[in-house]
Amino acid sequence: MNRALFQLVAAGLTALLAAAAGAQQPVRIGIVTFLSGPAAGPFGVPARNAAEIMAESINAGRVPAPYATKGLGGAPIELVIIDEAGGPQKQVAELRNLAQRVDLVIGYISSGDCLAVAPVAEELRKLTVLFDCGTPRIFEDASYKYVFRTGPHATMDNVSAALYVLERRPNVRSIAGINQNYAWGQDSWVDFEAAMKALKPGIEVKTSQMTKLFAGQVNPPEGAKSEAWIRSGMKTK
């Protein structure tokens, strides 16, 4: 994002907070995270709990200086929490509804959900902060004025994995992958394979298996032999 665009968005958010504070209206923040399904326990519920703790602390003025004033510019925070379960199409519909009820949206764990909601948030001109999803394609495939992300994406993990393989096995001749069949797993394999081919020209790709999300333990297919296997995935208990 260029500096002028950042300043424009910052000015808009400042004006929003100032208006809310002046009228003593709350700043309503939509929080979208998994509250049900396999990703709820390790990812979604802790994210909801953190949002609730932070909102309570900010409203009470208990966060460290220089932010130890009550609310956002004096305006209290109200959270509207939405379950991310259900898939990308459901989340697009949820966002269209949520955007009418909140001032901004923070959320999304699933890479597939992030890819689906980002263009909708842009269409609705609703400030949306993606806090967890790891796919690199959100800003590689498009450019947004109202959508931001606060964390790194998966490319650095997979390039690092390729560098690690070559450090430990400099004479490796073949690689293979088992990844989950959705945006995170697909993008992770694409990045790892590209990094290996760039760093080790002539490397042979034996197989790339894409398994169902949350399918459990998956073993290499019988007869598939490779000197190095890469697996990315969402780990749950």
Backbone as JSON, one array per atom type, in Angstrom:
{
  "sequence": "MNRALFQLVAAGLTALLAAAAGAQQPVRIGIVTFLSGPAAGPFGVPARNAAEIMAESINAGRVPAPYATKGLGGAPIELVIIDEAGGPQKQVAELRNLAQRVDLVIGYISSGDCLAVAPVAEELRKLTVLFDCGTPRIFEDASYKYVFRTGPHATMDNVSAALYVLERRPNVRSIAGINQNYAWGQDSWVDFEAAMKALKPGIEVKTSQMTKLFAGQVNPPEGAKSEAWIRSGMKTK",
  "N": [[0.85, -1.2, 0.0], [0.55, 2.23, -0.88], [1.88, 5.31, 0.53], [0.13, 7.5, 0.49], [-2.38, 6.31, 0.21], [-2.51, 4.84, 2.58], [-2.56, 6.97, 4.42], [-5.01, 8.09, 3.73], [-6.84, 6.05, 4.46], [-6.26, 5.9, 7.2], [-7.0, 8.46, 7.99], [-9.73, 8.32, 7.49], [-10.53, 6.34, 9.35], [-9.84, 7.66, 11.7], [-11.62, 9.81, 11.6], [-14.0, 8.39, 11.81], [-13.8, 7.32, 14.41], [-13.65, 9.69, 15.86], [-16.15, 10.84, 15.35], [-17.8, 8.91, 16.5], [-16.99, 9.07, 19.16], [-17.62, 11.74, 19.78], [-20.37, 11.72, 19.67], [-20.86, 9.91, 21.59], [-21.27, 7.32, 20.76], [-20.96, 3.81, 20.4], [-18.1, 2.06, 19.05], [-18.55, -0.33, 16.8], [-17.42, -3.52, 16.33], [-16.96, -6.17, 14.2], [-16.26, -9.52, 14.84], [-14.93, -12.29, 13.41], [-14.64, -15.65, 13.64], [-13.78, -19.11, 14.18], [-16.25, -20.76, 15.94], [-17.31, -23.19, 16.16], [-16.84, -26.6, 15.07], [-13.84, -28.37, 13.86], [-11.7, -26.51, 13.93], [-12.29, -24.76, 15.93], [-11.51, -25.21, 18.66], [-8.52, -25.13, 18.82], [-7.97, -22.71, 17.49], [-10.18, -20.84, 16.89], [-11.9, -20.3, 19.22], [-9.97, -19.45, 21.2], [-9.2, -17.08, 19.85], [-11.58, -15.6, 19.89], [-11.85, -15.3, 22.66], [-9.59, -13.75, 23.22], [-10.22, -11.4, 21.83], [-12.45, -10.54, 23.28], [-11.3, -10.1, 25.8], [-9.48, -8.04, 25.19], [-11.2, -6.01, 24.26], [-12.68, -5.5, 26.59], [-10.6, -4.63, 28.27], [-9.64, -2.34, 26.92], [-11.92, -0.74, 26.93], [-12.08, -0.27, 29.66], [-9.85, 1.18, 30.09], [-7.44, -0.09, 30.76], [-5.18, -0.85, 29.39], [-1.64, -0.69, 28.48], [0.12, 2.49, 28.69], [0.85, 4.46, 25.77], [-1.89, 4.13, 25.5], [-3.76, 4.05, 27.46], [-6.39, 5.06, 27.85], [-9.92, 5.28, 28.15], [-11.78, 3.29, 25.96], [-11.94, 3.72, 22.32], [-10.61, 6.52, 21.32], [-12.25, 7.58, 23.21], [-14.7, 6.45, 22.68], [-16.73, 3.68, 23.43], [-16.07, 0.16, 22.86], [-17.95, -2.2, 21.09], [-18.55, -5.58, 20.55], [-19.43, -7.71, 17.85], [-19.91, -10.94, 17.37], [-19.21, -13.52, 15.13], [-19.68, -16.81, 13.89], [-17.27, -18.55, 12.1], [-17.55, -20.95, 10.83], [-18.74, -23.07, 8.17], [-17.97, -22.49, 5.55], [-16.7, -20.8, 2.54], [-18.78, -19.59, 0.88], [-20.89, -19.24, 2.67], [-19.66, -17.47, 4.43], [-19.31, -15.21, 2.87], [-21.99, -14.4, 2.56], [-22.56, -13.94, 5.26], [-20.81, -11.8, 5.78], [-21.87, -9.76, 4.17], [-24.21, -9.26, 5.53], [-23.22, -8.65, 8.09], [-21.72, -6.35, 7.62], [-23.54, -4.29, 7.55], [-24.04, -3.8, 10.14], [-21.84, -3.17, 11.66], [-18.86, -1.17, 12.29], [-16.31, -1.86, 11.48], [-14.48, -4.83, 10.52], [-12.86, -7.6, 11.97], [-11.03, -10.51, 11.53], [-11.19, -14.01, 10.44], [-9.85, -17.07, 9.8], [-9.55, -19.27, 8.09], [-7.92, -19.81, 5.01], [-9.28, -20.11, 2.6], [-11.68, -18.8, 3.2], [-10.76, -16.19, 3.59], [-9.86, -15.51, 1.0], [-12.31, -15.47, -0.27], [-13.88, -13.5, 1.04], [-12.45, -11.11, 0.89], [-12.64, -9.6, -1.67], [-15.35, -8.95, -1.45], [-15.53, -7.41, 0.86], [-14.13, -5.22, -0.1], [-15.82, -4.39, -2.15], [-18.0, -3.58, -0.61], [-16.87, -1.52, 0.73], [-15.93, -1.77, 3.33], [-13.96, -1.55, 6.11], [-11.71, -4.06, 6.72], [-9.89, -6.36, 8.55], [-7.7, -8.93, 8.2], [-6.73, -11.45, 10.26], [-5.43, -13.9, 10.57], [-5.31, -15.91, 8.46], [-3.26, -17.75, 6.13], [-2.7, -17.79, 3.37], [-0.81, -16.58, 0.58], [-2.03, -15.37, -1.55], [-3.92, -13.37, -1.33], [-3.16, -10.64, -1.55], [-1.47, -10.87, -3.67], [-2.94, -11.64, -5.86], [-4.74, -9.61, -6.14], [-5.57, -6.12, -5.52], [-6.23, -4.06, -2.78], [-8.11, -1.51, -1.07], [-9.5, -1.4, 1.26], [-9.0, -3.64, 2.7], [-6.87, -5.4, 4.89], [-4.0, -7.12, 6.24], [-2.6, -8.53, 9.21], [-0.64, -10.31, 9.83], [2.14, -12.5, 8.85], [2.41, -14.38, 5.73], [2.24, -17.72, 4.24], [4.39, -18.15, 2.53], [7.02, -17.56, 3.42], [7.39, -19.59, 5.28], [7.44, -21.89, 3.7], [9.49, -21.46, 1.85], [11.54, -21.36, 3.69], [11.39, -24.0, 4.59], [12.26, -25.34, 2.28], [14.9, -24.4, 2.13], [15.86, -25.52, 4.48], [15.63, -28.29, 3.98], [17.56, -28.54, 1.93], [19.82, -27.77, 3.31], [20.11, -29.82, 5.16], [20.03, -32.06, 3.54], [21.85, -31.87, 1.12], [22.29, -33.21, -1.27], [19.88, -34.12, -2.15], [17.54, -35.62, -4.36], [14.9, -35.92, -5.03], [11.51, -34.93, -4.31], [8.37, -34.87, -2.52], [4.87, -34.36, -1.74], [2.32, -34.09, 0.8], [-0.59, -32.57, 1.31], [-3.27, -30.53, 2.62], [-6.38, -30.26, 0.95], [-7.17, -27.45, 0.26], [-7.07, -23.83, 0.17], [-4.8, -23.11, 1.82], [-3.17, -25.49, 1.97], [-2.77, -26.02, -0.78], [-1.49, -23.66, -1.71], [0.76, -23.72, -0.1], [2.15, -25.97, -1.03], [2.66, -25.18, -3.68], [4.41, -23.02, -3.27], [6.55, -24.29, -1.91], [7.4, -26.23, -3.8], [8.14, -24.55, -5.95], [10.22, -23.11, -4.75], [12.07, -25.16, -4.23], [12.67, -26.01, -6.84], [13.85, -23.73, -7.83], [16.08, -23.45, -6.18], [17.33, -25.88, -6.4], [17.94, -26.89, -9.24], [16.6, -29.26, -11.5], [15.55, -30.99, -9.64], [13.46, -33.72, -8.82], [9.98, -34.16, -8.81], [8.11, -36.37, -7.14], [5.44, -36.99, -6.35], [2.34, -35.27, -5.64], [0.11, -35.09, -3.2], [-3.2, -34.25, -2.43], [-5.17, -34.0, 0.26], [-8.35, -34.55, 1.92], [-9.68, -31.92, 3.9], [-9.11, -31.96, 7.38], [-8.96, -34.73, 7.43], [-7.59, -36.44, 9.04], [-4.9, -38.66, 10.05], [-2.69, -39.14, 7.42], [-1.04, -41.25, 5.24], [1.88, -41.71, 3.13], [1.24, -42.64, -0.29], [1.15, -46.07, -1.26], [4.07, -47.41, -2.65], [5.02, -44.99, -3.53], [7.93, -43.32, -3.58], [10.2, -41.1, -2.17], [12.88, -38.85, -1.52], [12.49, -36.77, 0.17], [9.74, -35.53, 2.0], [7.08, -33.2, 2.17], [4.77, -31.69, 4.3], [2.0, -29.71, 4.92], [-0.4, -28.26, 7.08], [-3.5, -27.82, 8.94], [-3.32, -28.18, 12.28], [-5.02, -30.05, 14.67], [-6.38, -31.1, 17.8]],
  "CA": [[0.0, 0.0, 0.0], [1.37, 3.43, -0.89], [1.71, 6.14, 1.72], [-1.06, 8.35, 0.37], [-3.56, 5.49, 0.47], [-2.51, 4.57, 4.02], [-2.99, 8.18, 5.11], [-6.44, 8.25, 3.47], [-7.57, 5.1, 5.3], [-6.06, 6.31, 8.59], [-7.84, 9.65, 8.22], [-11.12, 7.87, 7.55], [-10.74, 5.67, 10.62], [-9.79, 8.69, 12.74], [-12.89, 10.53, 11.54], [-15.02, 7.48, 12.33], [-13.67, 7.26, 15.87], [-13.98, 11.01, 16.41], [-17.6, 11.0, 15.29], [-18.39, 8.02, 17.5], [-16.69, 9.61, 20.49], [-18.35, 12.97, 19.98], [-21.78, 11.41, 19.9], [-20.88, 8.85, 22.59], [-21.75, 6.09, 20.14], [-19.92, 2.78, 20.43], [-17.48, 1.55, 17.82], [-18.97, -1.73, 16.69], [-16.4, -4.31, 15.63], [-17.32, -7.55, 13.92], [-15.19, -10.51, 15.03], [-15.31, -13.52, 12.71], [-13.69, -16.7, 14.02], [-14.46, -20.39, 14.33], [-16.84, -21.06, 17.23], [-17.71, -24.58, 16.08], [-16.05, -27.37, 14.12], [-12.51, -28.8, 14.31], [-10.77, -25.4, 14.13], [-12.73, -23.89, 17.01], [-10.72, -25.4, 19.88], [-7.15, -24.61, 18.8], [-7.83, -21.42, 16.84], [-11.29, -19.89, 16.9], [-12.33, -19.88, 20.55], [-8.96, -18.57, 21.79], [-9.25, -15.77, 19.2], [-12.74, -14.89, 20.45], [-11.54, -14.93, 24.05], [-8.63, -12.64, 23.19], [-10.95, -10.2, 21.41], [-13.29, -10.09, 24.4], [-10.41, -9.56, 26.85], [-8.94, -6.76, 24.74], [-12.27, -5.01, 24.24], [-12.97, -5.16, 27.99], [-9.47, -3.87, 28.81], [-9.61, -1.02, 26.28], [-13.06, 0.03, 27.44], [-11.82, 0.1, 31.05], [-8.62, 1.97, 30.16], [-6.45, -0.86, 31.48], [-4.04, -1.25, 28.56], [-0.48, 0.15, 28.79], [0.29, 3.8, 28.07], [0.0, 5.66, 25.77], [-3.25, 3.79, 25.09], [-4.52, 3.8, 28.69], [-7.61, 5.87, 27.96], [-11.08, 4.41, 27.96], [-12.36, 3.2, 24.63], [-11.18, 4.18, 21.15], [-10.9, 7.95, 21.25], [-13.35, 7.86, 24.14], [-15.89, 5.69, 22.32], [-16.63, 2.28, 23.86], [-16.08, -0.88, 21.83], [-18.94, -3.27, 21.17], [-18.2, -6.67, 19.64], [-20.45, -8.57, 17.25], [-19.09, -12.12, 17.09], [-19.82, -14.39, 14.12], [-19.02, -18.1, 13.7], [-16.69, -18.66, 10.75], [-17.83, -22.27, 10.26], [-19.74, -23.12, 7.1], [-17.38, -22.4, 4.23], [-16.57, -19.47, 1.94], [-20.04, -18.99, 0.41], [-21.62, -18.8, 3.85], [-18.99, -16.31, 5.01], [-19.64, -14.06, 2.01], [-23.33, -13.96, 2.95], [-22.46, -13.4, 6.62], [-20.15, -10.5, 5.72], [-22.82, -8.78, 3.63], [-25.13, -8.91, 6.62], [-22.46, -8.05, 9.18], [-21.24, -5.02, 7.22], [-24.59, -3.31, 7.83], [-24.23, -3.7, 11.59], [-20.6, -2.83, 12.36], [-18.01, -0.15, 11.69], [-15.2, -2.55, 10.86], [-14.47, -6.28, 10.74], [-11.58, -8.25, 12.23], [-11.26, -11.95, 11.62], [-10.96, -15.01, 9.4], [-8.76, -18.02, 10.0], [-9.42, -20.1, 6.89], [-7.4, -19.14, 3.81], [-10.36, -20.07, 1.62], [-12.62, -17.75, 3.58], [-10.14, -14.88, 3.33], [-9.89, -15.25, -0.43], [-13.69, -15.22, -0.69], [-14.48, -12.28, 1.61], [-11.67, -9.89, 0.6], [-13.25, -8.74, -2.69], [-16.66, -8.49, -1.01], [-15.26, -6.28, 1.76], [-13.74, -4.1, -0.95], [-17.05, -3.95, -2.81], [-18.83, -2.92, 0.39], [-16.07, -0.46, 1.33], [-15.95, -2.01, 4.77], [-12.62, -1.81, 6.63], [-11.63, -5.45, 7.14], [-8.53, -6.76, 8.92], [-7.54, -10.38, 8.23], [-5.76, -11.58, 11.34], [-4.79, -15.21, 10.74], [-5.16, -16.79, 7.29], [-1.86, -17.76, 5.68], [-2.48, -17.79, 1.93], [-0.19, -15.37, 0.06], [-2.68, -14.91, -2.77], [-4.88, -12.28, -1.11], [-2.63, -9.39, -2.12], [-0.76, -11.16, -4.91], [-3.92, -11.76, -6.93], [-5.6, -8.43, -6.21], [-5.14, -4.94, -4.74], [-7.37, -3.61, -2.0], [-8.01, -0.28, -0.29], [-10.22, -1.54, 2.53], [-8.64, -4.93, 3.29], [-5.5, -5.43, 5.4], [-3.66, -8.29, 7.04], [-1.68, -8.16, 10.28], [0.37, -11.34, 10.04], [2.84, -12.97, 7.66], [1.76, -15.48, 5.04], [2.92, -19.01, 4.28], [5.53, -18.26, 1.62], [8.28, -17.6, 4.16], [7.5, -20.91, 5.9], [7.75, -22.92, 2.71], [10.85, -21.19, 1.36], [12.42, -21.8, 4.78], [11.41, -25.46, 4.56], [13.13, -25.75, 1.17], [16.28, -24.14, 2.54], [16.21, -26.5, 5.52], [15.85, -29.58, 3.3], [18.83, -28.52, 1.21], [20.92, -27.7, 4.28], [20.27, -31.13, 5.76], [20.21, -33.07, 2.48], [22.26, -31.1, -0.06], [22.3, -34.04, -2.47], [18.54, -34.65, -2.38], [17.22, -35.67, -5.79], [13.45, -35.98, -5.26], [10.63, -34.44, -3.26], [6.96, -35.19, -2.67], [4.08, -33.61, -0.77], [0.96, -34.43, 1.22], [-1.13, -31.32, 1.84], [-4.72, -30.5, 2.66], [-6.92, -29.77, -0.33], [-7.83, -26.14, 0.24], [-6.12, -22.78, -0.23], [-3.55, -23.17, 2.57], [-2.36, -26.62, 1.53], [-2.42, -25.86, -2.19], [-0.51, -22.59, -1.84], [2.0, -24.15, 0.56], [2.88, -26.86, -1.93], [3.12, -24.38, -4.81], [5.58, -22.25, -2.84], [7.66, -25.2, -1.62], [7.88, -26.8, -5.05], [8.82, -23.5, -6.71], [11.48, -22.81, -4.07], [13.0, -26.27, -4.45], [13.11, -26.01, -8.23], [14.75, -22.59, -8.03], [17.31, -23.67, -5.42], [17.94, -27.16, -6.8], [17.47, -27.2, -10.58], [16.64, -30.67, -11.82], [14.91, -31.79, -8.6], [12.32, -34.49, -9.33], [8.78, -34.2, -7.99], [7.56, -37.72, -7.27], [3.98, -36.93, -6.27], [1.74, -34.25, -4.78], [-1.2, -35.59, -2.76], [-4.05, -33.28, -1.77], [-6.12, -34.78, 1.04], [-9.51, -33.83, 2.43], [-9.44, -31.15, 5.1], [-9.41, -32.64, 8.63], [-9.13, -36.16, 7.17], [-6.83, -37.23, 10.01], [-3.57, -39.1, 9.66], [-2.59, -39.58, 6.03], [0.27, -41.83, 4.96], [2.26, -41.67, 1.72], [0.65, -43.73, -1.06], [2.01, -47.24, -1.4], [4.91, -47.4, -3.83], [5.55, -43.65, -3.79], [9.18, -43.16, -2.86], [10.84, -39.8, -2.35], [13.91, -38.6, -0.52], [12.0, -35.76, 1.11], [8.3, -35.28, 1.95], [6.65, -31.97, 2.84], [3.35, -31.69, 4.64], [1.49, -28.53, 5.63], [-1.78, -28.52, 7.42], [-4.05, -27.27, 10.16], [-3.21, -29.2, 13.32], [-6.04, -30.0, 15.7], [-6.34, -32.23, 18.72]],
  "C": [[0.88, 1.24, 0.0], [1.0, 4.34, 0.27], [0.45, 6.99, 1.66], [-2.33, 7.56, 0.68], [-3.65, 5.17, 1.96], [-3.02, 5.77, 4.8], [-4.49, 8.41, 4.93], [-7.26, 7.33, 4.37], [-7.46, 5.49, 6.76], [-6.92, 7.52, 8.92], [-9.3, 9.26, 8.32], [-11.45, 7.2, 8.86], [-10.74, 6.68, 11.76], [-11.1, 9.47, 12.78], [-14.03, 9.69, 12.1], [-14.99, 7.46, 13.85], [-14.06, 8.59, 16.51], [-15.49, 11.23, 16.42], [-18.29, 10.15, 16.34], [-18.2, 8.58, 18.9], [-17.52, 10.85, 20.78], [-19.81, 12.72, 20.28], [-21.97, 10.34, 20.97], [-21.5, 7.55, 22.04], [-20.63, 5.05, 20.19], [-19.33, 2.52, 19.06], [-17.79, 0.06, 17.77], [-18.01, -2.48, 15.79], [-16.91, -5.73, 15.44], [-16.1, -8.45, 14.09], [-15.67, -11.81, 14.4], [-14.25, -14.57, 12.98], [-14.47, -17.99, 14.23], [-14.94, -20.59, 15.77], [-17.33, -22.51, 17.28], [-16.86, -25.28, 15.02], [-14.64, -27.63, 14.63], [-11.55, -27.65, 14.61], [-11.14, -24.51, 15.31], [-11.82, -23.98, 18.23], [-9.34, -24.79, 19.83], [-7.01, -23.19, 18.27], [-8.95, -20.43, 17.17], [-11.68, -19.39, 18.27], [-11.26, -19.05, 21.26], [-8.95, -17.17, 21.16], [-10.43, -14.95, 19.72], [-12.44, -14.42, 21.87], [-10.6, -13.74, 24.1], [-9.32, -11.34, 22.8], [-11.79, -9.65, 22.55], [-12.45, -9.47, 25.51], [-9.89, -8.18, 26.45], [-10.01, -5.68, 24.73], [-12.6, -4.56, 25.66], [-11.86, -4.28, 28.57], [-9.4, -2.46, 28.22], [-10.75, -0.16, 26.82], [-12.84, 0.51, 28.88], [-10.58, 0.97, 31.2], [-7.49, 1.26, 30.87], [-5.28, -1.32, 30.62], [-2.88, -0.29, 28.82], [-0.52, 1.5, 28.07], [1.09, 3.64, 26.79], [-1.46, 5.39, 25.39], [-4.19, 3.61, 26.28], [-5.64, 4.81, 28.9], [-8.79, 4.97, 27.61], [-11.61, 4.47, 26.54], [-11.4, 3.59, 23.52], [-11.53, 5.65, 20.94], [-12.05, 8.34, 22.14], [-14.62, 7.1, 23.84], [-15.74, 4.24, 22.76], [-16.68, 1.32, 22.67], [-17.23, -1.85, 22.13], [-18.57, -4.33, 20.13], [-19.46, -7.38, 19.14], [-19.7, -9.79, 16.74], [-19.86, -13.09, 16.21], [-19.0, -15.69, 14.02], [-18.54, -18.22, 12.26], [-17.0, -20.0, 10.09], [-18.85, -22.16, 9.12], [-19.2, -22.97, 5.7], [-17.43, -21.01, 3.63], [-17.89, -18.84, 1.51], [-20.86, -18.48, 1.59], [-21.0, -17.54, 4.44], [-19.2, -15.04, 4.17], [-21.01, -13.51, 2.38], [-23.32, -13.33, 4.34], [-21.85, -12.0, 6.6], [-21.09, -9.43, 5.18], [-23.81, -8.33, 4.69], [-24.41, -8.16, 7.73], [-22.06, -6.62, 8.87], [-22.26, -3.93, 7.49], [-24.71, -3.0, 9.32], [-23.0, -3.21, 12.33], [-19.83, -1.76, 11.6], [-16.8, -0.74, 10.98], [-15.25, -4.01, 11.25], [-13.04, -6.74, 10.97], [-11.83, -9.75, 12.27], [-10.7, -12.77, 10.49], [-9.65, -15.78, 9.62], [-8.5, -18.83, 8.73], [-8.92, -19.28, 5.7], [-8.48, -19.05, 2.74], [-11.37, -18.99, 1.92], [-12.04, -16.37, 3.29], [-10.17, -14.53, 1.85], [-11.3, -14.9, -0.91], [-14.21, -13.87, -0.2], [-13.73, -11.01, 1.23], [-12.31, -9.03, -0.5], [-14.63, -8.22, -2.3], [-16.51, -7.31, -0.05], [-14.89, -5.03, 0.97], [-14.96, -3.52, -1.65], [-17.92, -3.13, -1.85], [-18.15, -1.71, 1.04], [-16.1, -0.54, 2.86], [-14.53, -2.37, 5.23], [-12.58, -3.2, 7.25], [-10.18, -5.83, 7.37], [-8.5, -8.27, 9.04], [-6.41, -10.69, 9.22], [-5.01, -12.9, 11.37], [-4.47, -15.95, 9.45], [-3.79, -16.63, 6.63], [-1.64, -17.72, 4.18], [-1.82, -16.5, 1.46], [-0.98, -14.71, -1.05], [-3.61, -13.72, -2.57], [-4.41, -10.99, -1.77], [-1.75, -9.63, -3.34], [-1.71, -11.19, -6.1], [-4.77, -10.51, -7.11], [-4.99, -7.3, -5.38], [-6.36, -4.35, -4.06], [-7.07, -2.3, -1.27], [-8.6, -0.44, 1.11], [-9.85, -2.82, 3.27], [-7.17, -4.92, 3.67], [-5.26, -6.78, 6.06], [-2.59, -7.89, 8.05], [-0.58, -9.17, 10.51], [1.05, -11.75, 8.75], [2.06, -14.1, 6.98], [2.71, -16.67, 4.91], [4.17, -19.09, 3.42], [6.84, -18.37, 2.39], [8.48, -18.96, 4.83], [7.99, -21.94, 4.89], [9.1, -22.71, 2.03], [11.86, -21.63, 2.42], [12.52, -23.32, 4.82], [12.31, -25.98, 3.45], [14.6, -25.53, 1.52], [16.75, -25.15, 3.58], [16.5, -27.86, 4.89], [17.22, -29.61, 2.64], [20.02, -28.38, 2.15], [21.2, -29.08, 4.87], [20.57, -32.22, 4.74], [20.62, -32.38, 1.19], [22.24, -31.9, -1.36], [20.93, -34.64, -2.78], [18.19, -34.56, -3.87], [15.72, -35.66, -6.07], [12.69, -35.48, -4.05], [9.21, -34.9, -3.54], [6.2, -34.45, -1.58], [2.75, -34.25, -0.46], [0.41, -33.19, 1.91], [-2.65, -31.35, 1.79], [-5.28, -29.74, 1.46], [-7.82, -28.54, -0.14], [-6.73, -25.1, 0.11], [-4.78, -22.88, 0.49], [-2.64, -24.28, 2.07], [-1.88, -26.48, 0.09], [-1.33, -24.81, -2.36], [0.82, -22.98, -1.21], [2.82, -25.05, -0.36], [3.44, -26.09, -3.13], [4.4, -23.62, -4.44], [6.79, -23.16, -2.58], [8.25, -25.77, -2.9], [8.66, -25.77, -5.86], [10.18, -23.17, -6.09], [12.5, -23.91, -4.31], [13.53, -26.28, -5.88], [14.06, -24.85, -8.53], [16.1, -22.83, -7.36], [18.06, -24.91, -5.85], [17.42, -27.53, -8.19], [17.62, -28.69, -10.89], [16.01, -31.56, -10.76], [13.68, -32.47, -9.18], [11.17, -34.45, -8.33], [8.11, -35.54, -8.2], [6.03, -37.72, -7.28], [3.57, -35.76, -5.41], [0.33, -34.71, -4.46], [-1.95, -34.48, -2.03], [-5.18, -34.03, -1.07], [-7.26, -33.91, 1.55], [-9.17, -33.13, 3.74], [-9.95, -31.9, 6.34], [-9.65, -34.14, 8.43], [-8.4, -37.04, 8.17], [-5.47, -37.62, 9.47], [-3.59, -39.64, 8.24], [-1.17, -40.06, 5.78], [0.6, -41.7, 3.48], [1.65, -42.84, 0.96], [1.66, -44.86, -1.25], [2.79, -47.18, -2.71], [5.5, -46.05, -4.17], [6.8, -43.44, -2.94], [9.8, -41.8, -3.2], [11.87, -39.62, -1.25], [13.48, -37.56, 0.5], [10.5, -35.56, 0.89], [8.01, -33.98, 2.68], [5.16, -32.07, 3.1], [3.03, -30.4, 5.38], [0.06, -28.82, 6.0], [-2.19, -27.86, 8.72], [-4.05, -28.38, 11.2], [-4.29, -28.98, 14.37], [-5.9, -31.22, 16.59], [-7.58, -33.09, 18.54]]
}
